[in-house]
XYZ file of C-alpha atoms in Angstrom:
59
model
C 94.307 -13.300 7.348
C 96.588 -10.490 8.550
C 99.080 -10.666 5.681
C 96.388 -11.068 3.027
C 94.499 -8.088 4.424
C 97.722 -6.065 4.390
C 98.345 -6.936 0.730
C 94.751 -6.118 -0.181
C 95.017 -2.682 1.434
C 98.325 -1.932 -0.269
C 97.056 -2.819 -3.727
C 93.883 -0.804 -3.143
C 95.990 2.236 -2.164
C 98.050 1.838 -5.337
C 94.866 1.677 -7.408
C 93.617 4.859 -5.752
C 96.894 6.651 -6.436
C 96.739 5.569 -10.077
C 93.144 6.806 -10.291
C 94.122 10.180 -8.828
C 96.992 10.371 -11.311
C 94.557 9.650 -14.175
C 92.153 12.313 -12.905
C 94.986 14.859 -12.843
C 96.033 14.117 -16.410
C 92.450 14.366 -17.660
C 91.799 17.676 -15.942
C 92.389 20.658 -18.253
C 95.300 22.896 -17.296
C 94.385 26.325 -15.995
C 91.351 27.798 -17.741
C 91.989 25.847 -20.914
C 88.861 23.819 -21.594
C 89.111 20.576 -23.474
C 85.659 20.549 -25.013
C 86.230 17.663 -27.418
C 87.371 14.355 -25.932
C 88.475 13.490 -29.472
C 91.238 16.086 -29.119
C 92.751 14.020 -26.347
C 92.612 10.921 -28.545
C 94.173 12.754 -31.489
C 96.938 13.992 -29.202
C 97.553 10.438 -27.991
C 97.593 9.100 -31.545
C 100.117 11.775 -32.490
C 102.264 10.785 -29.518
C 102.127 7.134 -30.608
C 103.051 8.092 -34.187
C 106.082 10.044 -32.963
C 107.202 7.135 -30.804
C 106.788 4.731 -33.733
C 108.880 6.959 -35.998
C 111.593 7.241 -33.350
C 111.643 3.449 -32.977
C 111.880 3.022 -36.754
C 114.815 5.427 -36.956
C 116.640 3.529 -34.226
C 115.693 0.097 -35.556
């Protein structure tokens, strides 16, 4: 039981850290308000597009 409990605690801590990390990235910087969640999605799509283009150039 001891080792399993230890593993369970460790993975739960990692999940919590990941969650905190996610919360930080979602939080707007400074006073800048992100009113439209779609903006975040558009930004992510743009990021993905850029990465795809870079891969194509290398490929």
